[in-house]
Tab-separated table of C-alpha atoms in Angstrom:
chain	number	residue	atom	x	y	z
A	25	MET	CA	5.601	-11.216	13.320
A	26	LYS	CA	9.352	-11.246	14.067
A	27	TYR	CA	9.604	-14.659	12.398
A	28	ILE	CA	7.936	-13.321	9.229
A	29	ILE	CA	10.297	-10.315	9.147
A	30	PHE	CA	13.284	-12.654	9.544
A	31	ILE	CA	12.120	-14.758	6.571
A	32	ILE	CA	11.614	-11.644	4.433
A	33	ILE	CA	15.091	-10.298	5.285
A	34	ASN	CA	16.715	-13.642	4.436
A	35	LEU	CA	14.763	-13.797	1.201
A	36	ILE	CA	15.971	-10.312	0.234
A	37	ILE	CA	19.581	-11.241	1.024
A	38	THR	CA	19.312	-14.438	-1.007
A	39	ILE	CA	17.819	-12.637	-3.980
A	40	SER	CA	20.395	-9.851	-3.857
A	41	TYR	CA	23.325	-12.252	-3.974
A	42	SER	CA	21.941	-15.029	-6.157
A	43	GLN	CA	22.049	-14.254	-9.870
A	44	ASN	CA	21.021	-16.286	-12.883
A	45	ILE	CA	21.785	-15.998	-16.574
A	46	SER	CA	19.686	-18.028	-18.990
A	47	GLY	CA	19.898	-17.904	-22.730
A	48	VAL	CA	20.145	-19.674	-26.035
A	49	VAL	CA	22.966	-19.753	-28.591
A	50	LEU	CA	21.783	-19.849	-32.222
A	51	ASP	CA	23.323	-19.814	-35.665
A	52	SER	CA	22.281	-17.380	-38.405
A	53	ASN	CA	19.352	-19.669	-39.280
A	54	HIS	CA	18.122	-19.555	-35.662
A	55	ILE	CA	19.040	-23.179	-35.055
A	56	GLY	CA	20.405	-24.011	-31.606
A	57	ILE	CA	24.164	-24.679	-31.377
A	58	GLU	CA	25.059	-27.645	-29.176
A	59	ASN	CA	28.230	-27.827	-27.024
A	60	ALA	CA	29.128	-24.150	-27.386
A	61	SER	CA	31.405	-23.100	-24.500
A	62	VAL	CA	29.823	-20.460	-22.250
A	63	TYR	CA	32.145	-18.454	-19.968
A	64	VAL	CA	31.035	-15.852	-17.421
A	65	TRP	CA	33.827	-13.386	-16.544
A	66	SER	CA	33.896	-10.784	-13.779
A	67	SER	CA	35.475	-8.064	-15.931
A	68	VAL	CA	36.443	-7.150	-19.474
A	69	GLN	CA	40.072	-8.109	-18.688
A	70	LYS	CA	38.955	-11.722	-18.002
A	71	ASP	CA	40.878	-11.742	-14.722
A	72	HIS	CA	38.378	-14.001	-12.926
A	73	LEU	CA	36.238	-16.794	-14.367
A	74	ILE	CA	32.974	-16.911	-12.417
A	75	HIS	CA	31.411	-19.921	-14.133
A	76	TYR	CA	31.411	-21.994	-17.295
A	77	MET	CA	29.278	-24.621	-18.998
A	78	TYR	CA	28.297	-26.037	-22.410
A	79	THR	CA	25.028	-25.508	-24.247
A	80	ASN	CA	22.538	-28.374	-24.457
A	81	PRO	CA	21.323	-29.936	-27.766
A	82	GLU	CA	18.901	-27.026	-28.180
A	83	GLY	CA	21.634	-24.452	-27.652
A	84	LYS	CA	20.277	-23.422	-24.245
A	85	PHE	CA	22.213	-22.677	-21.059
A	86	SER	CA	21.461	-21.526	-17.520
A	87	ILE	CA	24.110	-20.389	-15.042
A	88	GLU	CA	23.560	-19.442	-11.385
A	89	PHE	CA	26.135	-17.599	-9.297
A	90	GLU	CA	26.445	-15.090	-6.454
A	91	GLY	CA	26.929	-11.320	-6.460
A	92	LYS	CA	27.742	-9.002	-9.425
A	93	LYS	CA	25.223	-6.691	-11.112
A	94	GLU	CA	27.046	-6.867	-14.427
A	95	VAL	CA	29.202	-9.600	-15.935
A	96	TYR	CA	30.872	-10.366	-19.236
A	97	ILE	CA	29.768	-13.409	-21.176
A	98	GLU	CA	31.936	-15.172	-23.749
A	99	ILE	CA	30.685	-17.839	-26.180
A	100	LYS	CA	33.093	-20.012	-28.156
A	101	CYS	CA	32.390	-22.715	-30.704
A	102	ILE	CA	34.497	-24.221	-33.495
A	103	ASN	CA	33.819	-22.658	-36.913
A	104	TYR	CA	32.006	-19.669	-35.344
A	105	ASP	CA	33.181	-16.175	-34.419
A	106	ILE	CA	33.698	-15.568	-30.691
A	107	PHE	CA	30.918	-13.664	-28.928
A	108	TYR	CA	32.011	-11.409	-26.038
A	109	LYS	CA	29.794	-8.789	-24.399
A	110	ASN	CA	28.886	-7.315	-21.027
A	111	ILE	CA	25.484	-8.442	-19.734
A	112	ASP	CA	23.149	-6.446	-17.497
A	113	LEU	CA	21.612	-9.004	-15.139
A	114	LYS	CA	18.305	-7.107	-15.158
A	115	ASN	CA	17.820	-8.681	-18.573
A	116	ASN	CA	19.147	-12.165	-17.867
A	117	ASN	CA	17.287	-14.122	-20.555
A	118	ILE	CA	19.335	-13.556	-23.668
A	119	GLU	CA	19.500	-14.734	-27.269
A	120	ILE	CA	22.932	-14.924	-28.855
A	121	ILE	CA	23.560	-15.323	-32.583
A	122	LEU	CA	26.939	-16.730	-33.629
A	123	ASN	CA	28.188	-15.991	-37.121
A	124	LYS	CA	29.992	-18.625	-39.174
A	125	LYS	CA	33.725	-18.045	-39.339
A	126	GLU	CA	35.019	-17.573	-42.867
A	127	THR	CA	38.555	-18.988	-43.110
A	128	ILE	CA	40.999	-20.187	-45.706
A	129	LEU	CA	41.570	-23.877	-45.073
A	130	GLU	CA	45.376	-23.662	-45.338
A	131	GLU	CA	45.466	-21.097	-42.542
A	132	VAL	CA	43.182	-22.851	-40.065
A	133	ILE	CA	44.723	-24.052	-36.806
A	134	ILE	CA	42.247	-25.946	-34.645
A	135	ASN	CA	42.746	-25.927	-30.882
A	136	ASN	CA	39.956	-27.914	-29.288
A	137	GLN	CA	41.415	-28.071	-25.789
A	138	LYS	CA	38.793	-27.291	-23.164
A	139	ALA	CA	39.502	-25.168	-20.102
A	140	VAL	CA	37.872	-27.782	-17.863
A	141	SER	CA	36.782	-31.341	-18.571
A	142	VAL	CA	35.320	-34.045	-16.340
A	143	LYS	CA	35.740	-37.809	-16.608
A	144	ASN	CA	34.344	-40.123	-13.924
A	145	ASP	CA	35.693	-38.839	-10.563
A	146	SER	CA	38.387	-36.613	-12.070
A	147	THR	CA	38.240	-32.961	-13.120
A	148	PHE	CA	40.971	-31.792	-15.513
A	149	TYR	CA	42.099	-28.152	-15.798
A	150	ASN	CA	44.118	-26.708	-18.681
A	151	PRO	CA	46.311	-23.987	-17.073
A	152	GLU	CA	46.806	-22.078	-20.328
A	153	LYS	CA	43.105	-21.175	-20.338
A	154	PHE	CA	43.389	-19.400	-16.973
A	155	LEU	CA	46.835	-17.759	-16.956
A	156	ASN	CA	47.355	-14.091	-17.818
A	157	GLY	CA	51.081	-13.740	-17.062
A	158	THR	CA	50.824	-12.439	-13.490
A	159	GLU	CA	51.067	-15.880	-11.879
A	160	ARG	CA	54.390	-17.105	-10.466
A	161	LYS	CA	53.692	-20.199	-8.386
A	162	VAL	CA	51.200	-23.074	-8.523
A	163	GLU	CA	49.174	-21.492	-5.718
A	164	ASP	CA	48.522	-18.449	-7.929
A	165	LEU	CA	47.091	-20.732	-10.615
A	166	LEU	CA	44.940	-22.771	-8.226
A	167	LYS	CA	43.215	-19.617	-6.975
A	168	LYS	CA	41.871	-19.053	-10.503
A	169	LEU	CA	40.459	-22.534	-11.115
A	170	PRO	CA	36.671	-22.905	-10.694
A	171	GLY	CA	35.763	-25.272	-7.873
A	172	ILE	CA	39.115	-24.785	-6.102
A	173	THR	CA	39.695	-22.352	-3.229
A	174	VAL	CA	42.972	-21.534	-1.462
A	175	ASN	CA	43.224	-19.991	1.999
A	176	ASP	CA	45.341	-16.819	1.676
A	177	ASN	CA	46.838	-17.238	5.158
A	178	THR	CA	47.464	-20.986	5.482
A	179	GLY	CA	47.575	-22.118	1.838
A	180	GLN	CA	45.034	-24.841	2.654
A	181	ILE	CA	43.157	-26.023	-0.448
A	182	LYS	CA	39.523	-27.036	-0.847
A	183	PHE	CA	37.785	-28.611	-3.839
A	184	LYS	CA	34.020	-28.129	-4.020
A	185	GLY	CA	34.176	-26.922	-0.405
A	186	LYS	CA	35.972	-30.024	0.920
A	187	ASP	CA	39.568	-30.171	2.191
A	188	ILE	CA	41.990	-32.051	-0.054
A	189	GLU	CA	44.340	-34.700	1.325
A	190	THR	CA	47.482	-33.727	-0.577
A	191	VAL	CA	48.946	-32.414	-3.828
A	192	LYS	CA	50.794	-35.014	-5.900
A	193	LEU	CA	53.420	-34.576	-8.605
A	194	GLU	CA	52.986	-37.013	-11.489
A	195	ASN	CA	51.005	-39.220	-9.048
A	196	ASP	CA	53.891	-39.235	-6.537
A	197	ASP	CA	53.036	-38.110	-3.000
A	198	LEU	CA	56.116	-36.093	-2.022
A	199	PHE	CA	54.590	-33.709	0.498
A	200	GLY	CA	51.731	-35.489	2.301
A	201	SER	CA	49.601	-33.070	4.305
A	202	ASN	CA	52.372	-30.446	4.058
A	203	TYR	CA	51.567	-29.920	0.368
A	204	MET	CA	51.920	-26.130	0.726
A	205	LEU	CA	55.677	-26.684	0.277
A	206	GLY	CA	54.899	-27.580	-3.315
A	207	THR	CA	52.068	-25.182	-4.155
A	208	LYS	CA	53.929	-22.162	-2.753
A	209	HIS	CA	57.267	-22.941	-4.436
A	210	ILE	CA	56.751	-24.795	-7.715
A	211	SER	CA	56.834	-22.493	-10.734
A	212	VAL	CA	53.545	-22.295	-12.600
A	213	ASP	CA	55.514	-22.630	-15.868
A	214	MET	CA	56.159	-26.281	-14.977
A	215	ILE	CA	52.501	-27.288	-14.971
A	216	GLU	CA	50.855	-28.893	-18.003
A	217	GLN	CA	47.630	-29.943	-16.281
A	218	VAL	CA	45.909	-29.858	-12.876
A	219	GLN	CA	43.761	-32.834	-11.900
A	220	ALA	CA	41.266	-32.916	-9.026
A	221	ILE	CA	40.488	-36.524	-8.096
A	222	GLU	CA	37.465	-37.340	-5.922
A	223	ASN	CA	36.796	-40.635	-4.112
A	224	TYR	CA	40.558	-41.190	-4.160
A	225	SER	CA	42.143	-44.459	-3.039
A	226	SER	CA	45.896	-45.079	-2.887
A	227	ASN	CA	45.229	-48.758	-3.583
A	228	ASN	CA	44.529	-49.249	-7.294
A	229	LEU	CA	42.836	-52.589	-6.607
A	230	LEU	CA	40.297	-50.940	-4.299
A	231	LYS	CA	39.661	-47.632	-6.077
A	232	ASN	CA	36.466	-48.886	-7.751
A	233	ILE	CA	35.327	-50.772	-4.638
A	234	GLU	CA	36.329	-48.647	-1.669
A	235	ASN	CA	33.851	-45.930	-0.666
A	236	SER	CA	36.315	-43.073	-0.157
A	237	ASP	CA	35.593	-39.411	0.485
A	238	LYS	CA	39.217	-38.359	-0.026
A	239	ILE	CA	40.169	-35.712	-2.578
A	240	VAL	CA	43.662	-35.125	-3.977
A	241	LEU	CA	45.150	-32.819	-6.556
A	242	ASN	CA	47.655	-34.163	-9.063
A	243	LEU	CA	49.990	-31.915	-11.057
A	244	LYS	CA	51.080	-33.097	-14.500
A	245	LEU	CA	54.444	-31.617	-15.441
A	246	LYS	CA	55.675	-30.375	-18.798
A	247	LYS	CA	58.384	-32.380	-20.542
A	248	ASN	CA	61.991	-31.137	-20.578
A	249	LYS	CA	61.281	-28.585	-17.867
A	250	THR	CA	63.348	-28.177	-14.692
A	251	ASP	CA	62.741	-25.813	-11.793
A	252	PHE	CA	64.814	-25.143	-8.688
A	253	SER	CA	63.456	-22.842	-6.023
A	254	GLY	CA	64.012	-22.097	-2.379
A	255	ASN	CA	62.797	-19.796	0.334
A	256	ILE	CA	63.668	-18.513	3.771
A	257	ASN	CA	60.801	-19.083	6.208
A	258	ALA	CA	58.376	-18.776	3.293
A	259	GLU	CA	57.253	-15.223	4.098
A	260	ASN	CA	60.746	-13.710	3.834
A	261	GLY	CA	61.181	-14.269	0.111
A	262	TYR	CA	62.605	-16.539	-2.541
A	263	GLY	CA	66.115	-17.121	-3.787
A	264	LYS	CA	68.486	-19.615	-5.396
A	265	SER	CA	71.297	-18.813	-2.973
A	266	ILE	CA	70.287	-19.003	0.702
A	267	LEU	CA	72.929	-18.787	3.414
A	268	THR	CA	71.353	-18.183	6.823
A	269	SER	CA	67.929	-18.922	8.271
A	270	ASN	CA	66.062	-20.888	10.897
A	271	GLU	CA	64.459	-22.878	8.097
A	272	ILE	CA	65.606	-23.410	4.516
A	273	THR	CA	63.505	-25.071	1.847
A	274	VAL	CA	65.060	-26.198	-1.429
A	275	LEU	CA	62.830	-27.711	-4.080
A	276	GLY	CA	63.920	-29.374	-7.317
A	277	ILE	CA	61.327	-30.363	-9.898
A	278	ASN	CA	61.732	-32.288	-13.143
A	279	LYS	CA	59.436	-34.518	-15.230
A	280	LYS	CA	61.584	-37.540	-14.315
A	281	ILE	CA	62.960	-36.525	-10.907
A	282	SER	CA	61.082	-34.627	-8.171
A	283	SER	CA	62.616	-33.961	-4.752
A	284	TYR	CA	62.747	-31.459	-1.955
A	285	LEU	CA	65.055	-30.806	0.976
A	286	LEU	CA	64.020	-29.203	4.263
A	287	ARG	CA	66.741	-28.209	6.731
A	288	SER	CA	66.751	-26.185	9.927
A	289	TYR	CA	69.663	-24.193	11.313
A	290	ASN	CA	70.126	-22.625	14.749
């Protein structure tokens, strides 16, 4: 009897935290729209992206996630108006009609950059799709990227629940396992793209042969951008002019030259 009660309680907990949104995206002729971008946001301000995906050839999508009784769903597709509406998860099977966008050809600017794309073992993130102006350092950006988690206390990073090996700059390993020096100090304005690379091998000749479970992040930098930053014992603050401390960190970042200096004083 106790065993049955335990199963029922676990089933209730699972149901209460596991949510699913299924639906179909159609045009005005009720024909499914393929490859429409589907975003699920936690609030109307779009401060946290819960999940994303693309519709299948029939225009259908199905997204599963935890928590939340109400979410905001956004649908984007080239040549169609953007759909954005709050969704009550009690009615989670929805039909969405996108209207054709009427534009004057001379005024059309097409931006087909995706927020997230996947190629082989690499996942590519476009920072501009996730920033809202409140972020200062790379760590602030990483906390907003789906699939990536950052420990608030240690700064340790996981991708898909697995610890990463390091964070590289333009494929250069400057920090090793002490990558928090970079993520906590590099300005987010420097970053053009974040790459998460699974099955990583430092040997290019073995990367398609070696069975590796290593994961690294690689930061692509913007051209003609330079950033100098420093801090005193990390938790005490940031500053360009640092005179006294037990530990001083100075970090200089440029597309062509990346370096950091760590010094300790008594």
